[in-house]
Short mmCIF file of C-alpha atoms and ligand atoms in Angstrom, two decimals:
data_model
loop_
_atom_site.label_atom_id
_atom_site.label_comp_id
_atom_site.label_asym_id
_atom_site.label_seq_id
_atom_site.Cartn_x
_atom_site.Cartn_y
_atom_site.Cartn_z
CA MET A 12 19.54 5.49 -9.70
CA ILE A 13 16.26 4.58 -7.98
CA VAL A 14 13.62 2.98 -10.20
CA VAL A 15 9.96 2.76 -9.18
CA SER A 16 7.87 0.28 -11.19
CA ALA A 17 4.09 0.78 -11.65
CA ALA A 18 4.92 4.39 -10.81
CA SER A 19 1.77 5.80 -12.46
CA GLY A 20 -0.54 4.33 -9.79
CA ALA A 21 -1.79 6.06 -6.64
CA PHE A 22 0.91 4.54 -4.43
CA GLY A 23 3.74 4.92 -6.95
CA ARG A 24 3.05 8.61 -7.43
CA LEU A 25 3.18 9.21 -3.67
CA VAL A 26 6.52 7.39 -3.50
CA ILE A 27 7.89 9.58 -6.32
CA ASP A 28 6.76 12.68 -4.38
CA GLN A 29 8.64 11.44 -1.33
CA LEU A 30 11.76 10.60 -3.35
CA LEU A 31 11.75 14.06 -4.96
CA ALA A 32 12.01 15.52 -1.46
CA ARG A 33 15.05 13.34 -0.75
CA CYS A 34 17.18 13.14 -3.90
CA PRO A 35 17.75 14.86 -7.25
CA ALA A 36 15.01 14.25 -9.81
CA ASP A 37 17.42 12.89 -12.41
CA ARG A 38 18.28 10.04 -10.03
CA ILE A 39 14.65 8.87 -10.04
CA VAL A 40 13.13 6.70 -12.77
CA ALA A 41 9.40 6.07 -13.16
CA ALA A 42 8.97 2.74 -14.97
CA VAL A 43 5.45 2.64 -16.41
CA ARG A 44 3.55 0.80 -19.12
CA ASN A 45 2.19 4.05 -20.55
CA PRO A 46 4.85 6.82 -20.53
CA GLU A 47 2.41 9.40 -21.97
CA GLY A 48 0.34 9.06 -18.79
CA VAL A 49 3.11 10.45 -16.59
CA ALA A 50 4.07 13.58 -18.55
CA ASP A 51 3.62 15.50 -15.28
CA LEU A 52 6.41 13.45 -13.66
CA ALA A 53 8.71 14.04 -16.65
CA ALA A 54 7.97 17.77 -16.33
CA ARG A 55 9.26 17.58 -12.75
CA GLY A 56 12.56 16.13 -13.99
CA VAL A 57 11.85 12.47 -13.24
CA ARG A 58 13.18 10.08 -15.90
CA VAL A 59 10.41 8.04 -17.49
CA ARG A 60 10.99 4.59 -18.97
CA LEU A 61 8.69 1.99 -20.50
CA GLY A 62 8.30 -0.92 -18.07
CA ASP A 63 5.44 -3.38 -18.59
CA TYR A 64 5.18 -6.42 -16.30
CA ASP A 65 3.78 -8.33 -19.28
CA ASP A 66 6.74 -7.44 -21.53
CA PRO A 67 10.05 -8.60 -19.96
CA ALA A 68 12.20 -6.88 -22.62
CA THR A 69 10.87 -3.48 -21.51
CA LEU A 70 11.71 -4.34 -17.88
CA ARG A 71 15.29 -5.31 -18.73
CA THR A 72 15.78 -1.94 -20.42
CA ALA A 73 13.93 0.01 -17.74
CA PHE A 74 16.04 -1.47 -14.95
CA LYS A 75 19.49 -0.73 -16.48
CA GLY A 76 21.82 1.18 -14.16
CA THR A 77 19.51 0.70 -11.16
CA ASP A 78 20.94 0.83 -7.65
CA ARG A 79 17.58 0.27 -5.98
CA LEU A 80 14.31 -0.91 -7.51
CA LEU A 81 10.94 -0.47 -5.82
CA LEU A 82 8.88 -3.35 -7.21
CA ILE A 83 5.29 -2.29 -6.58
CA SER A 84 2.99 -5.30 -6.71
CA SER A 85 0.80 -5.62 -9.79
CA PRO A 86 -2.96 -4.98 -9.50
CA GLU A 87 -3.59 -8.24 -11.41
CA LEU A 88 -6.21 -10.27 -9.51
CA GLU A 89 -5.38 -13.77 -10.77
CA PRO A 90 -2.65 -15.01 -8.40
CA SER A 91 -0.52 -17.10 -10.76
CA ARG A 92 -0.56 -14.41 -13.43
CA ARG A 93 0.32 -11.78 -10.84
CA ALA A 94 3.17 -13.89 -9.44
CA GLY A 95 4.39 -14.46 -13.01
CA GLN A 96 4.54 -10.70 -13.60
CA HIS A 97 6.59 -10.25 -10.43
CA GLN A 98 8.88 -13.14 -11.42
CA ALA A 99 9.45 -11.44 -14.77
CA ALA A 100 10.44 -8.25 -12.97
CA ILE A 101 12.85 -10.13 -10.66
CA ASP A 102 14.42 -11.97 -13.61
CA ALA A 103 14.80 -8.67 -15.49
CA ALA A 104 16.38 -7.09 -12.39
CA ARG A 105 18.97 -9.88 -12.23
CA THR A 106 19.77 -9.57 -15.92
CA ALA A 107 20.05 -5.79 -15.64
CA GLY A 108 22.32 -6.01 -12.59
CA VAL A 109 19.99 -4.18 -10.18
CA GLY A 110 21.71 -3.56 -6.83
CA ALA A 111 18.75 -4.28 -4.54
CA ILE A 112 14.97 -4.70 -4.71
CA VAL A 113 12.35 -3.36 -2.30
CA TYR A 114 9.08 -5.29 -2.77
CA THR A 115 5.63 -4.18 -1.58
CA SER A 116 4.29 -7.43 -0.12
CA PHE A 117 1.27 -7.94 2.17
CA LEU A 118 0.92 -8.89 5.84
CA GLY A 119 1.01 -12.65 6.29
CA ALA A 120 2.73 -13.37 2.97
CA ASP A 121 5.73 -14.85 4.74
CA THR A 122 3.65 -17.77 6.04
CA GLN A 123 0.43 -17.92 3.99
CA ALA A 124 0.77 -19.41 0.50
CA HIS A 125 -2.97 -19.32 -0.31
CA GLY A 126 -5.77 -16.78 -0.58
CA VAL A 127 -5.10 -13.05 -0.73
CA THR A 128 -1.38 -13.50 -0.07
CA ALA A 129 -0.75 -16.27 -2.63
CA ALA A 130 1.09 -14.15 -5.21
CA HIS A 131 2.97 -12.20 -2.53
CA HIS A 132 4.13 -15.47 -0.93
CA ALA A 133 5.37 -16.75 -4.29
CA THR A 134 7.13 -13.42 -4.95
CA GLU A 135 8.85 -13.41 -1.56
CA ARG A 136 10.17 -16.90 -2.34
CA ALA A 137 11.26 -15.82 -5.81
CA LEU A 138 13.18 -12.93 -4.30
CA SER A 139 14.98 -15.29 -1.89
CA ALA A 140 15.79 -17.65 -4.74
CA SER A 141 17.10 -14.80 -6.91
CA GLY A 142 20.04 -14.13 -4.60
CA LEU A 143 19.46 -10.40 -5.08
CA PRO A 144 19.73 -8.22 -1.97
CA HIS A 145 16.19 -7.20 -1.06
CA THR A 146 13.85 -5.71 1.53
CA LEU A 147 10.24 -6.81 2.03
CA VAL A 148 7.76 -4.15 3.07
CA ARG A 149 4.55 -6.00 3.94
CA HIS A 150 1.57 -3.66 3.76
CA PRO A 151 -1.74 -3.86 5.61
CA TYR A 152 -4.96 -2.75 3.86
CA TYR A 153 -4.89 0.87 2.85
CA SER A 154 -6.87 3.09 5.25
CA GLU A 155 -8.61 4.70 2.27
CA ALA A 156 -10.76 1.55 1.91
CA PHE A 157 -12.36 2.25 5.32
CA LEU A 158 -11.60 5.85 6.30
CA ASN A 159 -12.75 8.00 3.42
CA ALA A 160 -15.18 10.75 2.40
CA GLY A 161 -18.06 8.22 2.54
CA LEU A 162 -17.98 8.66 6.34
CA ARG A 163 -19.47 12.15 5.93
CA ALA A 164 -22.78 10.40 5.16
CA ALA A 165 -22.65 8.79 8.62
CA VAL A 166 -22.30 12.24 10.20
CA THR A 167 -25.34 13.43 8.21
CA SER A 168 -27.48 10.40 9.09
CA GLY A 169 -26.15 9.99 12.65
CA GLU A 170 -25.55 6.30 12.06
CA LEU A 171 -22.50 4.24 11.14
CA ALA A 172 -23.17 0.62 10.17
CA SER A 173 -20.61 -2.16 9.98
CA GLY A 174 -20.47 -5.92 10.03
CA THR A 175 -17.17 -6.08 11.86
CA GLY A 176 -18.40 -7.70 15.08
CA GLY A 177 -16.50 -5.24 17.27
CA ARG A 178 -13.12 -6.55 16.07
CA GLY A 179 -10.13 -4.28 15.58
CA ILE A 180 -8.79 -3.04 12.27
CA ASN A 181 -5.29 -1.90 11.53
CA THR A 182 -4.87 0.03 8.32
CA VAL A 183 -2.35 2.58 7.02
CA PHE A 184 -2.77 5.45 4.54
CA ARG A 185 -0.91 5.11 1.24
CA SER A 186 0.95 8.37 1.96
CA GLU A 187 2.53 6.91 5.12
CA LEU A 188 3.50 3.69 3.35
CA ALA A 189 4.99 5.84 0.57
CA GLU A 190 7.10 7.78 3.05
CA ALA A 191 8.29 4.49 4.53
CA ALA A 192 9.13 3.12 1.06
CA ALA A 193 11.15 6.25 0.25
CA ARG A 194 13.08 5.89 3.50
CA VAL A 195 13.78 2.21 2.82
CA LEU A 196 14.98 3.09 -0.69
CA THR A 197 17.27 5.94 0.37
CA GLU A 198 18.67 4.69 3.69
CA ASP A 199 21.22 1.88 4.13
CA ARG A 200 19.90 0.22 7.29
CA HIS A 201 17.02 -1.69 5.66
CA LEU A 202 18.69 -4.20 3.34
CA GLY A 203 17.78 -7.80 4.12
CA ARG A 204 14.90 -6.80 6.40
CA GLY A 205 11.28 -7.99 6.24
CA TYR A 206 8.96 -5.34 7.68
CA ASP A 207 5.38 -5.97 8.80
CA PHE A 208 3.83 -2.51 8.58
CA THR A 209 0.72 -1.93 10.71
CA GLY A 210 -1.15 1.19 11.77
CA SER A 211 -2.96 2.01 14.97
CA LEU A 212 -5.75 -0.43 15.82
CA TRP A 213 -9.32 0.93 15.78
CA THR A 214 -12.89 -0.39 15.84
CA TYR A 215 -16.08 0.90 14.22
CA HIS A 216 -17.37 1.71 17.69
CA GLN A 217 -14.34 3.99 18.23
CA LEU A 218 -14.81 5.41 14.74
CA ALA A 219 -18.42 6.42 15.56
CA HIS A 220 -17.15 8.12 18.73
CA ALA A 221 -14.45 9.97 16.79
CA LEU A 222 -16.98 11.10 14.17
CA SER A 223 -19.27 12.39 16.95
CA ARG A 224 -16.52 14.18 18.83
CA ILE A 225 -14.87 15.78 15.84
CA SER A 226 -18.04 16.74 13.92
CA GLY A 227 -19.94 17.81 17.04
CA ARG A 228 -22.94 15.76 15.84
CA PRO A 229 -24.00 12.44 17.42
CA VAL A 230 -23.10 9.34 15.43
CA VAL A 231 -23.95 5.88 16.74
CA HIS A 232 -22.54 2.59 15.56
CA ARG A 233 -24.97 -0.13 14.49
CA ASP A 234 -24.07 -3.76 13.80
CA ARG A 235 -25.34 -4.45 10.32
CA ASN A 236 -27.83 -7.27 9.79
CA GLY A 237 -26.48 -9.34 6.96
CA ARG A 238 -23.45 -8.91 4.79
CA ALA A 239 -22.52 -5.69 2.99
CA PRO A 240 -22.48 -6.03 -0.79
CA GLY A 241 -19.34 -6.55 -2.83
CA ALA A 242 -15.83 -5.69 -1.68
CA GLN A 243 -17.05 -4.09 1.55
CA GLY A 244 -18.62 -7.38 2.68
CA TRP A 245 -15.47 -9.27 1.76
CA LEU A 246 -13.31 -6.88 3.77
CA GLU A 247 -15.67 -6.95 6.77
CA ASP A 248 -15.61 -10.76 6.79
CA GLN A 249 -11.86 -10.58 7.32
CA VAL A 250 -12.25 -8.01 10.10
CA ARG A 251 -14.86 -10.19 11.88
CA ALA A 252 -12.44 -13.10 11.74
CA GLY A 253 -9.84 -10.98 13.56
CA ALA A 254 -7.47 -11.09 10.59
CA LEU A 255 -6.68 -7.36 10.72
CA GLU A 256 -5.70 -7.04 14.38
CA ARG A 257 -1.97 -7.65 14.08
CA GLN A 258 0.24 -4.94 15.62
CA THR A 259 3.97 -4.31 15.19
CA ASP A 260 6.10 -1.20 15.61
CA ASP A 261 7.94 -1.74 12.30
CA LEU A 262 6.30 1.23 10.57
CA GLU A 263 6.98 3.61 13.44
CA GLN A 264 10.61 2.43 13.52
CA VAL A 265 11.08 3.10 9.80
CA LEU A 266 9.18 6.43 9.79
CA GLY A 267 10.70 7.69 13.02
CA HIS A 268 7.23 8.80 14.13
CA PRO A 269 3.94 7.02 14.82
CA PRO A 270 1.49 6.54 11.95
CA ALA A 271 -1.72 8.66 11.91
CA THR A 272 -4.21 8.05 14.69
CA LEU A 273 -7.91 7.48 14.07
CA ASP A 274 -8.68 11.00 15.33
CA GLN A 275 -6.18 12.53 12.90
CA ALA A 276 -7.66 10.58 10.01
CA VAL A 277 -11.23 11.55 10.89
CA THR A 278 -10.26 15.20 11.33
CA GLU A 279 -8.75 15.20 7.84
CA ILE A 280 -11.77 13.52 6.31
CA LEU A 281 -14.21 15.96 7.91
CA THR A 282 -12.19 19.05 7.00
CA PRO A 283 -14.08 20.62 4.06
CA SER A 284 -10.99 21.42 1.99
CA THR A 285 -9.74 17.82 2.04
CA PRO A 286 -9.90 16.30 -1.45
CA SER A 287 -12.32 13.38 -1.55
CA ALA A 288 -10.80 9.98 -0.99
CA PRO A 289 -12.45 6.98 -2.68
CA SER A 290 -15.85 6.55 -0.97
CA ALA A 291 -15.97 2.77 -1.08
CA ALA A 292 -13.59 -0.12 -1.14
CA LYS A 293 -13.06 -1.21 -4.72
CA PRO A 294 -12.28 -4.80 -5.56
CA ALA A 295 -8.53 -4.80 -5.83
CA ALA A 296 -5.51 -6.97 -5.41
CA ASP A 297 -3.98 -6.23 -2.02
N1 NAP B 319 -2.78 -2.71 0.65
C1 NAP B 319 -3.92 -2.47 0.04
O1 NAP B 319 -4.97 -2.16 0.65
C2 NAP B 319 -3.97 -2.52 -1.46
C3 NAP B 319 -5.17 -2.18 -2.13
C4 NAP B 319 -5.18 -2.21 -3.51
C5 NAP B 319 -4.04 -2.59 -4.21
N2 NAP B 319 -2.90 -2.92 -3.55
C6 NAP B 319 -1.64 -3.34 -4.26
O2 NAP B 319 -0.77 -2.23 -4.21
C7 NAP B 319 -0.42 -1.85 -5.55
C8 NAP B 319 -0.34 -0.33 -5.62
O3 NAP B 319 -1.62 0.17 -5.23
P1 NAP B 319 -2.21 1.46 -5.94
O4 NAP B 319 -3.27 1.95 -5.05
O5 NAP B 319 -1.12 2.36 -6.40
O6 NAP B 319 -2.87 0.81 -7.24
P2 NAP B 319 -3.31 1.56 -8.58
O7 NAP B 319 -3.51 3.02 -8.35
O8 NAP B 319 -4.43 0.75 -9.16
O9 NAP B 319 -2.01 1.42 -9.51
C9 NAP B 319 -1.70 0.20 -10.12
C10 NAP B 319 -0.47 0.43 -10.97
O10 NAP B 319 -0.10 -0.80 -11.59
C11 NAP B 319 0.23 -0.48 -12.94
N3 NAP B 319 0.14 -1.66 -13.79
C12 NAP B 319 -0.94 -2.40 -14.09
N4 NAP B 319 -0.59 -3.39 -14.95
C13 NAP B 319 0.74 -3.23 -15.20
C14 NAP B 319 1.67 -3.91 -16.01
N5 NAP B 319 1.31 -4.96 -16.77
N6 NAP B 319 2.95 -3.49 -16.02
C15 NAP B 319 3.35 -2.42 -15.28
N7 NAP B 319 2.50 -1.71 -14.49
C16 NAP B 319 1.21 -2.13 -14.45
C17 NAP B 319 -0.76 0.58 -13.33
O11 NAP B 319 -0.36 1.21 -14.52
P3 NAP B 319 -1.38 2.07 -15.45
O12 NAP B 319 -1.33 3.47 -14.89
O13 NAP B 319 -0.78 1.94 -16.80
O14 NAP B 319 -2.73 1.43 -15.33
C18 NAP B 319 -0.66 1.46 -12.09
O15 NAP B 319 0.51 2.24 -12.17
C19 NAP B 319 -1.51 -2.45 -6.44
O16 NAP B 319 -1.02 -2.68 -7.74
C20 NAP B 319 -1.83 -3.73 -5.70
O17 NAP B 319 -0.91 -4.76 -6.01
C21 NAP B 319 -2.84 -2.86 -2.19
#
């Protein structure tokens, strides 16, 4: 049995889709805090169980009979509360006799105990201390925060502004990380590994070029004066500091093919039939 926690979210649903392509539906469990919200998954044959990170008893029940658990990190923003939720899930997994845990961590969490990786760092340590077999899949920022339908406005105006200082960005779409998670859950070669997943590196200058080439309309990049408001400014500060330039081939190794290129992403965004992705980065736990 493969259990996916927080399965009702955008990432969890994509993982369930990938698992359904790989194993029988009745071997897949969606553990969610609101079972009524995933009636569509139940209709596809997926087992649905109550599993609330704030209610350990529900986790112990949800994780019974589990060979592999995908522990998707909580969206809780307060680090100690978030780490506590993950600890509760790990404790419940031990009590329930879970065979192995795959945890969605974040790049840098192996070494950085503070800032955006604080809760992930604590969770990685908790997993080590638990003695449970596990695999760490460290995610970069989702591409959707940067490469989304909002870019169509740049094609219309002919201008793409950023405050990234020409530094590189590596991001990966949720769908690719979901495929990787499904592979890690269903293949035997990943136990005990810690993967640093990164996508292809791109800059806003290259993005403006890709928008021009693929739309057939000129788009120029402009360095923004001053900081963008809200989450966008916060993300761009990290890009300017060079924090998103790390490159590994871990994702390609797990997928067996390279992740999407910038041109592929832009082509998809500019194709009229593509459903709109979120148009701006929302404040979120990474
Ligand atoms: N790498 C990145 O760029 C990035 C960006 C944002 C977030 N993240 C992290 O990646 C995770 C998955 O991302 P996503 O896009 O799928 O997020 P999402 O769509 O916001 O989904 C979050 C999920 O967490 C569930 N959840 C919230 N509180 C819970 C609780 N107490 N117990 C059990 N489940 C709970 C939600 O359940 P409900 O459906 O009941 O609300 C939902 O299923 C996030 O939770 C966050 O830790 C990463």
